[in-house]
PDB file of C-alpha atoms in Angstrom:
ATOM      1  CA  UNK A   1       0.001   0.044  -0.055  1.00 64.00           C
ATOM      2  CA  UNK A   2       1.117   3.510  -0.856  1.00 73.00           C
ATOM      3  CA  UNK A   3       0.324   6.554   1.084  1.00 86.00           C
ATOM      4  CA  UNK A   4      -0.459   8.958  -2.008  1.00 92.00           C
ATOM      5  CA  UNK A   5      -4.081   9.252  -0.958  1.00 97.00           C
ATOM      6  CA  UNK A   6      -3.672   8.619   2.821  1.00 95.00           C
ATOM      7  CA  UNK A   7      -6.345  10.471   4.910  1.00 94.00           C
ATOM      8  CA  UNK A   8      -8.600  11.021   1.757  1.00 97.00           C
ATOM      9  CA  UNK A   9     -12.253   9.709   1.932  1.00 98.00           C
ATOM     10  CA  UNK A  10     -13.437   8.908  -1.489  1.00 98.00           C
ATOM     11  CA  UNK A  11     -17.268   8.373  -2.221  1.00 98.00           C
ATOM     12  CA  UNK A  12     -18.034   6.699  -5.514  1.00 98.00           C
ATOM     13  CA  UNK A  13     -21.578   6.826  -6.953  1.00 98.00           C
ATOM     14  CA  UNK A  14     -22.793   5.639 -10.392  1.00 98.00           C
ATOM     15  CA  UNK A  15     -24.984   3.440 -12.376  1.00 97.00           C
ATOM     16  CA  UNK A  16     -24.571  -0.220 -13.464  1.00 97.00           C
ATOM     17  CA  UNK A  17     -20.840   0.411 -14.420  1.00 98.00           C
ATOM     18  CA  UNK A  18     -20.224   0.314 -10.600  1.00 98.00           C
ATOM     19  CA  UNK A  19     -22.991  -2.179  -9.423  1.00 98.00           C
ATOM     20  CA  UNK A  20     -21.748  -5.599 -10.251  1.00 97.00           C
ATOM     21  CA  UNK A  21     -18.818  -7.975  -9.751  1.00 96.00           C
ATOM     22  CA  UNK A  22     -16.240  -7.755 -12.457  1.00 95.00           C
ATOM     23  CA  UNK A  23     -17.278  -4.246 -13.283  1.00 98.00           C
ATOM     24  CA  UNK A  24     -15.646  -0.932 -12.070  1.00 98.00           C
ATOM     25  CA  UNK A  25     -16.930  -1.979  -8.625  1.00 98.00           C
ATOM     26  CA  UNK A  26     -14.111  -4.685  -8.606  1.00 97.00           C
ATOM     27  CA  UNK A  27     -11.500  -2.283  -9.918  1.00 98.00           C
ATOM     28  CA  UNK A  28     -11.727   1.303  -8.579  1.00 98.00           C
ATOM     29  CA  UNK A  29     -12.035   0.753  -4.830  1.00 98.00           C
ATOM     30  CA  UNK A  30      -9.018  -1.511  -4.776  1.00 98.00           C
ATOM     31  CA  UNK A  31      -6.860   0.842  -6.703  1.00 98.00           C
ATOM     32  CA  UNK A  32      -7.727   3.818  -4.467  1.00 98.00           C
ATOM     33  CA  UNK A  33      -7.561   1.928  -1.364  1.00 97.00           C
ATOM     34  CA  UNK A  34      -4.119   0.514  -2.355  1.00 97.00           C
ATOM     35  CA  UNK A  35      -3.137   4.261  -2.463  1.00 97.00           C
ATOM     36  CA  UNK A  36      -4.216   4.728   1.026  1.00 97.00           C
ATOM     37  CA  UNK A  37      -7.819   6.309   0.549  1.00 97.00           C
ATOM     38  CA  UNK A  38     -10.755   5.393   2.355  1.00 98.00           C
ATOM     39  CA  UNK A  39     -13.440   4.348  -0.230  1.00 98.00           C
ATOM     40  CA  UNK A  40     -17.125   3.771  -0.155  1.00 98.00           C
ATOM     41  CA  UNK A  41     -18.970   2.815  -3.435  1.00 98.00           C
ATOM     42  CA  UNK A  42     -22.714   2.720  -4.167  1.00 98.00           C
ATOM     43  CA  UNK A  43     -23.998   1.783  -7.635  1.00 97.00           C
ATOM     44  CA  UNK A  44     -27.559   1.659  -8.731  1.00 97.00           C
ATOM     45  CA  UNK A  45     -28.298   0.287 -12.118  1.00 95.00           C
ATOM     46  CA  UNK A  46     -30.251   2.696 -14.543  1.00 94.00           C
ATOM     47  CA  UNK A  47     -29.855   5.684 -12.073  1.00 96.00           C
ATOM     48  CA  UNK A  48     -29.501   9.113 -13.502  1.00 96.00           C
ATOM     49  CA  UNK A  49     -27.932  12.065 -11.832  1.00 97.00           C
ATOM     50  CA  UNK A  50     -30.975  13.574 -10.501  1.00 97.00           C
ATOM     51  CA  UNK A  51     -31.889  10.203  -8.889  1.00 97.00           C
ATOM     52  CA  UNK A  52     -29.136  10.757  -6.314  1.00 97.00           C
ATOM     53  CA  UNK A  53     -30.835  13.923  -5.216  1.00 98.00           C
ATOM     54  CA  UNK A  54     -34.421  12.977  -5.383  1.00 95.00           C
ATOM     55  CA  UNK A  55     -34.429   9.132  -5.002  1.00 91.00           C
ATOM     56  CA  UNK A  56     -36.430   7.280  -7.525  1.00 88.00           C
ATOM     57  CA  UNK A  57     -36.721   3.518  -7.323  1.00 86.00           C
ATOM     58  CA  UNK A  58     -35.496   2.054 -10.611  1.00 78.00           C
ATOM     59  CA  UNK A  59     -36.648  -1.013 -12.300  1.00 78.00           C
ATOM     60  CA  UNK A  60     -34.802  -3.330 -10.002  1.00 84.00           C
ATOM     61  CA  UNK A  61     -31.900  -4.234 -12.314  1.00 93.00           C
ATOM     62  CA  UNK A  62     -29.378  -4.034  -9.416  1.00 95.00           C
ATOM     63  CA  UNK A  63     -27.843  -1.980  -6.477  1.00 96.00           C
ATOM     64  CA  UNK A  64     -24.996  -2.522  -4.372  1.00 98.00           C
ATOM     65  CA  UNK A  65     -23.076  -0.819  -1.509  1.00 98.00           C
ATOM     66  CA  UNK A  66     -19.487  -1.587  -1.034  1.00 98.00           C
ATOM     67  CA  UNK A  67     -17.372  -0.380   1.881  1.00 98.00           C
ATOM     68  CA  UNK A  68     -13.729  -0.345   1.175  1.00 98.00           C
ATOM     69  CA  UNK A  69     -12.628  -3.467  -0.575  1.00 98.00           C
ATOM     70  CA  UNK A  70     -15.009  -5.764   1.290  1.00 98.00           C
ATOM     71  CA  UNK A  71     -16.034  -8.998  -0.907  1.00 98.00           C
ATOM     72  CA  UNK A  72     -18.423  -8.423  -3.315  1.00 98.00           C
ATOM     73  CA  UNK A  73     -21.660 -10.389  -3.267  1.00 97.00           C
ATOM     74  CA  UNK A  74     -24.757 -10.510  -5.264  1.00 96.00           C
ATOM     75  CA  UNK A  75     -26.560  -7.087  -6.227  1.00 96.00           C
ATOM     76  CA  UNK A  76     -29.958  -6.427  -4.787  1.00 95.00           C
ATOM     77  CA  UNK A  77     -32.296  -7.002  -7.594  1.00 95.00           C
ATOM     78  CA  UNK A  78     -35.481  -5.333  -6.287  1.00 93.00           C
ATOM     79  CA  UNK A  79     -36.394  -1.879  -7.286  1.00 93.00           C
ATOM     80  CA  UNK A  80     -34.008   0.403  -5.129  1.00 93.00           C
ATOM     81  CA  UNK A  81     -33.780   4.175  -4.957  1.00 94.00           C
ATOM     82  CA  UNK A  82     -30.165   5.591  -4.697  1.00 96.00           C
ATOM     83  CA  UNK A  83     -29.363   7.070  -1.310  1.00 96.00           C
ATOM     84  CA  UNK A  84     -29.818  10.667  -1.287  1.00 97.00           C
ATOM     85  CA  UNK A  85     -26.318  12.273  -1.891  1.00 98.00           C
ATOM     86  CA  UNK A  86     -26.852  14.754   1.023  1.00 98.00           C
ATOM     87  CA  UNK A  87     -27.207  11.665   3.406  1.00 98.00           C
ATOM     88  CA  UNK A  88     -24.218   9.928   2.030  1.00 98.00           C
ATOM     89  CA  UNK A  89     -21.992  13.169   2.454  1.00 98.00           C
ATOM     90  CA  UNK A  90     -23.427  13.481   6.061  1.00 98.00           C
ATOM     91  CA  UNK A  91     -22.722   9.838   6.810  1.00 98.00           C
ATOM     92  CA  UNK A  92     -19.215   9.274   5.128  1.00 98.00           C
ATOM     93  CA  UNK A  93     -17.860  13.011   5.046  1.00 98.00           C
ATOM     94  CA  UNK A  94     -16.037  12.333   1.701  1.00 98.00           C
ATOM     95  CA  UNK A  95     -13.419  14.734   0.607  1.00 98.00           C
ATOM     96  CA  UNK A  96     -14.164  13.818  -3.065  1.00 98.00           C
ATOM     97  CA  UNK A  97     -17.269  12.374  -4.718  1.00 98.00           C
ATOM     98  CA  UNK A  98     -16.388  10.364  -7.814  1.00 98.00           C
ATOM     99  CA  UNK A  99     -19.469  10.240 -10.205  1.00 98.00           C
ATOM    100  CA  UNK A 100     -19.652   7.466 -12.825  1.00 98.00           C
ATOM    101  CA  UNK A 101     -22.639   8.405 -15.014  1.00 98.00           C
ATOM    102  CA  UNK A 102     -23.529   9.143 -18.687  1.00 97.00           C
ATOM    103  CA  UNK A 103     -24.889   6.123 -20.404  1.00 97.00           C
ATOM    104  CA  UNK A 104     -28.241   6.365 -18.629  1.00 95.00           C
ATOM    105  CA  UNK A 105     -28.716   9.924 -19.858  1.00 96.00           C
ATOM    106  CA  UNK A 106     -27.620   9.442 -23.455  1.00 97.00           C
ATOM    107  CA  UNK A 107     -30.973   8.390 -24.949  1.00 94.00           C
ATOM    108  CA  UNK A 108     -29.462   5.538 -26.889  1.00 95.00           C
ATOM    109  CA  UNK A 109     -31.974   4.441 -29.675  1.00 90.00           C
ATOM    110  CA  UNK A 110     -33.520   7.885 -29.752  1.00 94.00           C
ATOM    111  CA  UNK A 111     -32.977  10.551 -32.364  1.00 94.00           C
ATOM    112  CA  UNK A 112     -31.227  12.897 -30.108  1.00 95.00           C
ATOM    113  CA  UNK A 113     -30.290  13.649 -26.638  1.00 96.00           C
ATOM    114  CA  UNK A 114     -32.764  15.795 -24.757  1.00 95.00           C
ATOM    115  CA  UNK A 115     -30.084  18.382 -23.640  1.00 95.00           C
ATOM    116  CA  UNK A 116     -32.559  20.338 -21.636  1.00 97.00           C
ATOM    117  CA  UNK A 117     -33.449  17.387 -19.579  1.00 97.00           C
ATOM    118  CA  UNK A 118     -29.892  16.149 -19.387  1.00 97.00           C
ATOM    119  CA  UNK A 119     -28.661  19.543 -18.337  1.00 97.00           C
ATOM    120  CA  UNK A 120     -31.294  19.583 -15.442  1.00 98.00           C
ATOM    121  CA  UNK A 121     -30.127  16.006 -14.406  1.00 97.00           C
ATOM    122  CA  UNK A 122     -26.491  17.112 -14.237  1.00 98.00           C
ATOM    123  CA  UNK A 123     -27.016  20.514 -12.619  1.00 98.00           C
ATOM    124  CA  UNK A 124     -29.333  19.007 -10.014  1.00 98.00           C
ATOM    125  CA  UNK A 125     -26.538  16.901  -8.788  1.00 98.00           C
ATOM    126  CA  UNK A 126     -23.632  19.254  -9.108  1.00 98.00           C
ATOM    127  CA  UNK A 127     -25.547  21.963  -7.287  1.00 98.00           C
ATOM    128  CA  UNK A 128     -26.392  19.667  -4.378  1.00 98.00           C
ATOM    129  CA  UNK A 129     -22.806  18.561  -3.963  1.00 97.00           C
ATOM    130  CA  UNK A 130     -22.127  22.106  -2.677  1.00 94.00           C
ATOM    131  CA  UNK A 131     -18.585  22.492  -1.651  1.00 95.00           C
ATOM    132  CA  UNK A 132     -17.551  18.774  -1.848  1.00 97.00           C
ATOM    133  CA  UNK A 133     -15.054  18.201  -4.503  1.00 98.00           C
ATOM    134  CA  UNK A 134     -16.170  15.990  -7.251  1.00 98.00           C
ATOM    135  CA  UNK A 135     -14.842  14.209 -10.434  1.00 98.00           C
ATOM    136  CA  UNK A 136     -17.173  13.038 -13.080  1.00 98.00           C
ATOM    137  CA  UNK A 137     -16.326  10.107 -15.284  1.00 98.00           C
ATOM    138  CA  UNK A 138     -18.125  10.114 -18.563  1.00 97.00           C
ATOM    139  CA  UNK A 139     -19.069   7.039 -20.608  1.00 97.00           C
ATOM    140  CA  UNK A 140     -16.609   5.128 -22.905  1.00 97.00           C
ATOM    141  CA  UNK A 141     -17.407   3.370 -26.198  1.00 98.00           C
ATOM    142  CA  UNK A 142     -19.727   0.325 -26.597  1.00 97.00           C
ATOM    143  CA  UNK A 143     -20.820  -1.933 -29.171  1.00 95.00           C
ATOM    144  CA  UNK A 144     -24.095  -1.521 -31.114  1.00 94.00           C
ATOM    145  CA  UNK A 145     -26.928  -3.895 -30.107  1.00 91.00           C
ATOM    146  CA  UNK A 146     -30.656  -3.658 -30.553  1.00 91.00           C
ATOM    147  CA  UNK A 147     -31.194  -3.874 -26.924  1.00 91.00           C
ATOM    148  CA  UNK A 148     -29.594  -0.472 -26.042  1.00 94.00           C
ATOM    149  CA  UNK A 149     -28.891   1.043 -29.474  1.00 95.00           C
ATOM    150  CA  UNK A 150     -25.657   2.527 -28.239  1.00 97.00           C
ATOM    151  CA  UNK A 151     -23.410   3.877 -30.981  1.00 96.00           C
ATOM    152  CA  UNK A 152     -19.952   5.466 -31.050  1.00 95.00           C
ATOM    153  CA  UNK A 153     -21.550   8.813 -32.397  1.00 96.00           C
ATOM    154  CA  UNK A 154     -23.923   9.145 -29.431  1.00 96.00           C
ATOM    155  CA  UNK A 155     -21.436   8.059 -27.004  1.00 97.00           C
ATOM    156  CA  UNK A 156     -19.163  10.837 -28.227  1.00 97.00           C
ATOM    157  CA  UNK A 157     -22.095  13.302 -28.272  1.00 97.00           C
ATOM    158  CA  UNK A 158     -22.791  12.479 -24.720  1.00 97.00           C
ATOM    159  CA  UNK A 159     -19.138  12.781 -23.715  1.00 97.00           C
ATOM    160  CA  UNK A 160     -18.824  16.153 -25.318  1.00 97.00           C
ATOM    161  CA  UNK A 161     -22.085  17.427 -23.615  1.00 97.00           C
ATOM    162  CA  UNK A 162     -21.101  16.324 -20.214  1.00 98.00           C
ATOM    163  CA  UNK A 163     -17.527  18.174 -20.682  1.00 97.00           C
ATOM    164  CA  UNK A 164     -19.260  21.344 -20.911  1.00 96.00           C
ATOM    165  CA  UNK A 165     -21.914  20.714 -18.201  1.00 97.00           C
ATOM    166  CA  UNK A 166     -20.453  19.119 -15.142  1.00 98.00           C
ATOM    167  CA  UNK A 167     -18.500  22.008 -13.660  1.00 97.00           C
ATOM    168  CA  UNK A 168     -17.368  22.576 -11.060  1.00 97.00           C
ATOM    169  CA  UNK A 169     -16.655  18.836 -11.040  1.00 98.00           C
ATOM    170  CA  UNK A 170     -13.432  17.797 -12.799  1.00 98.00           C
ATOM    171  CA  UNK A 171     -14.280  15.741 -16.061  1.00 98.00           C
ATOM    172  CA  UNK A 172     -12.666  12.681 -17.187  1.00 98.00           C
ATOM    173  CA  UNK A 173     -13.813  11.807 -20.690  1.00 98.00           C
ATOM    174  CA  UNK A 174     -14.161   8.108 -20.896  1.00 97.00           C
ATOM    175  CA  UNK A 175     -14.027   8.161 -24.690  1.00 97.00           C
ATOM    176  CA  UNK A 176     -10.267   9.293 -24.319  1.00 97.00           C
ATOM    177  CA  UNK A 177      -9.354   6.313 -22.233  1.00 97.00           C
ATOM    178  CA  UNK A 178     -10.050   3.671 -24.990  1.00 97.00           C
ATOM    179  CA  UNK A 179      -9.971   3.558 -28.693  1.00 96.00           C
ATOM    180  CA  UNK A 180     -13.254   3.301 -30.505  1.00 95.00           C
ATOM    181  CA  UNK A 181     -14.040  -0.410 -31.350  1.00 95.00           C
ATOM    182  CA  UNK A 182     -11.662  -1.583 -28.628  1.00 97.00           C
ATOM    183  CA  UNK A 183     -14.097  -2.380 -25.718  1.00 97.00           C
ATOM    184  CA  UNK A 184     -15.904  -5.730 -25.733  1.00 97.00           C
ATOM    185  CA  UNK A 185     -19.240  -5.830 -24.367  1.00 98.00           C
ATOM    186  CA  UNK A 186     -21.893  -8.396 -23.014  1.00 97.00           C
ATOM    187  CA  UNK A 187     -24.747  -6.478 -24.311  1.00 96.00           C
ATOM    188  CA  UNK A 188     -23.676  -3.348 -26.104  1.00 97.00           C
ATOM    189  CA  UNK A 189     -23.189  -1.159 -23.180  1.00 97.00           C
ATOM    190  CA  UNK A 190     -21.876  -3.254 -20.337  1.00 97.00           C
ATOM    191  CA  UNK A 191     -18.235  -4.295 -20.690  1.00 98.00           C
ATOM    192  CA  UNK A 192     -16.536  -7.654 -20.286  1.00 98.00           C
ATOM    193  CA  UNK A 193     -14.297  -8.116 -17.284  1.00 98.00           C
ATOM    194  CA  UNK A 194     -11.150  -7.450 -19.292  1.00 98.00           C
ATOM    195  CA  UNK A 195     -12.455  -4.282 -20.970  1.00 98.00           C
ATOM    196  CA  UNK A 196     -13.619  -2.945 -17.549  1.00 98.00           C
ATOM    197  CA  UNK A 197     -10.097  -3.662 -16.446  1.00 98.00           C
ATOM    198  CA  UNK A 198      -8.788  -1.479 -19.206  1.00 98.00           C
ATOM    199  CA  UNK A 199     -11.223   1.276 -18.721  1.00 98.00           C
ATOM    200  CA  UNK A 200     -10.608   1.096 -14.908  1.00 98.00           C
ATOM    201  CA  UNK A 201      -6.911   1.462 -15.325  1.00 98.00           C
ATOM    202  CA  UNK A 202      -7.355   4.467 -17.526  1.00 98.00           C
ATOM    203  CA  UNK A 203      -9.808   5.997 -14.971  1.00 98.00           C
ATOM    204  CA  UNK A 204      -7.398   5.503 -12.161  1.00 98.00           C
ATOM    205  CA  UNK A 205      -4.276   6.879 -14.204  1.00 98.00           C
ATOM    206  CA  UNK A 206      -6.340  10.015 -14.975  1.00 98.00           C
ATOM    207  CA  UNK A 207      -7.894  10.553 -11.619  1.00 98.00           C
ATOM    208  CA  UNK A 208      -4.770   9.992  -9.329  1.00 97.00           C
ATOM    209  CA  UNK A 209      -3.113  13.346  -9.859  1.00 97.00           C
ATOM    210  CA  UNK A 210      -6.473  15.057  -9.316  1.00 97.00           C
ATOM    211  CA  UNK A 211      -6.984  13.172  -6.157  1.00 97.00           C
ATOM    212  CA  UNK A 212      -3.355  13.707  -4.968  1.00 96.00           C
ATOM    213  CA  UNK A 213      -3.808  17.524  -5.513  1.00 95.00           C
ATOM    214  CA  UNK A 214      -7.100  17.522  -3.537  1.00 92.00           C
ATOM    215  CA  UNK A 215      -5.402  15.599  -0.571  1.00 92.00           C
ATOM    216  CA  UNK A 216      -2.805  18.105  -0.375  1.00 88.00           C
ATOM    217  CA  UNK A 217      -5.339  20.849  -0.300  1.00 82.00           C
TER     218      UNK A 217
END
């Protein structure tokens, strides 16, 4: 274990990409804890940004809470609302909130992103975070499948949209961490374990300098 992030408490929240074993849930907490941080992770499948402010029970596709690097068990598969971010901040007192959200607001399969709706989603969360530092991880590439309709074009559009919307959060563009066509998926959106490891390594590489700077502050 290193001490680069010693004394830093990191709260990770997000959608299905941080909800299941062999996803980012298995990668990010280990990496940050190895660097000395205290890490708490909450994932709720299909959640959007505003769901973490005004909790909305989703369709029951999965939810999970992981404290530190505790062993990962099965996700809760009943309709579950994300815990309000205000209550999570009050409970864990994080120095930094790391948000992994984007795919659920990209309107895959529809003609265009509803930018007004997406802007409201993002701003609802960033404004509620208040003075808590935050890093926002945008979506990466996928593979087209009829189930979700994700395309590289729409993923790029969402990545670019988030870049201009998530301030004051630091933005990490997920499409810059892997090359188009390189991620392998199980359904067009959710990556294979190996591709999650590649994406996760890129996220850690890009976020560590930001986290180190925040820790020193």
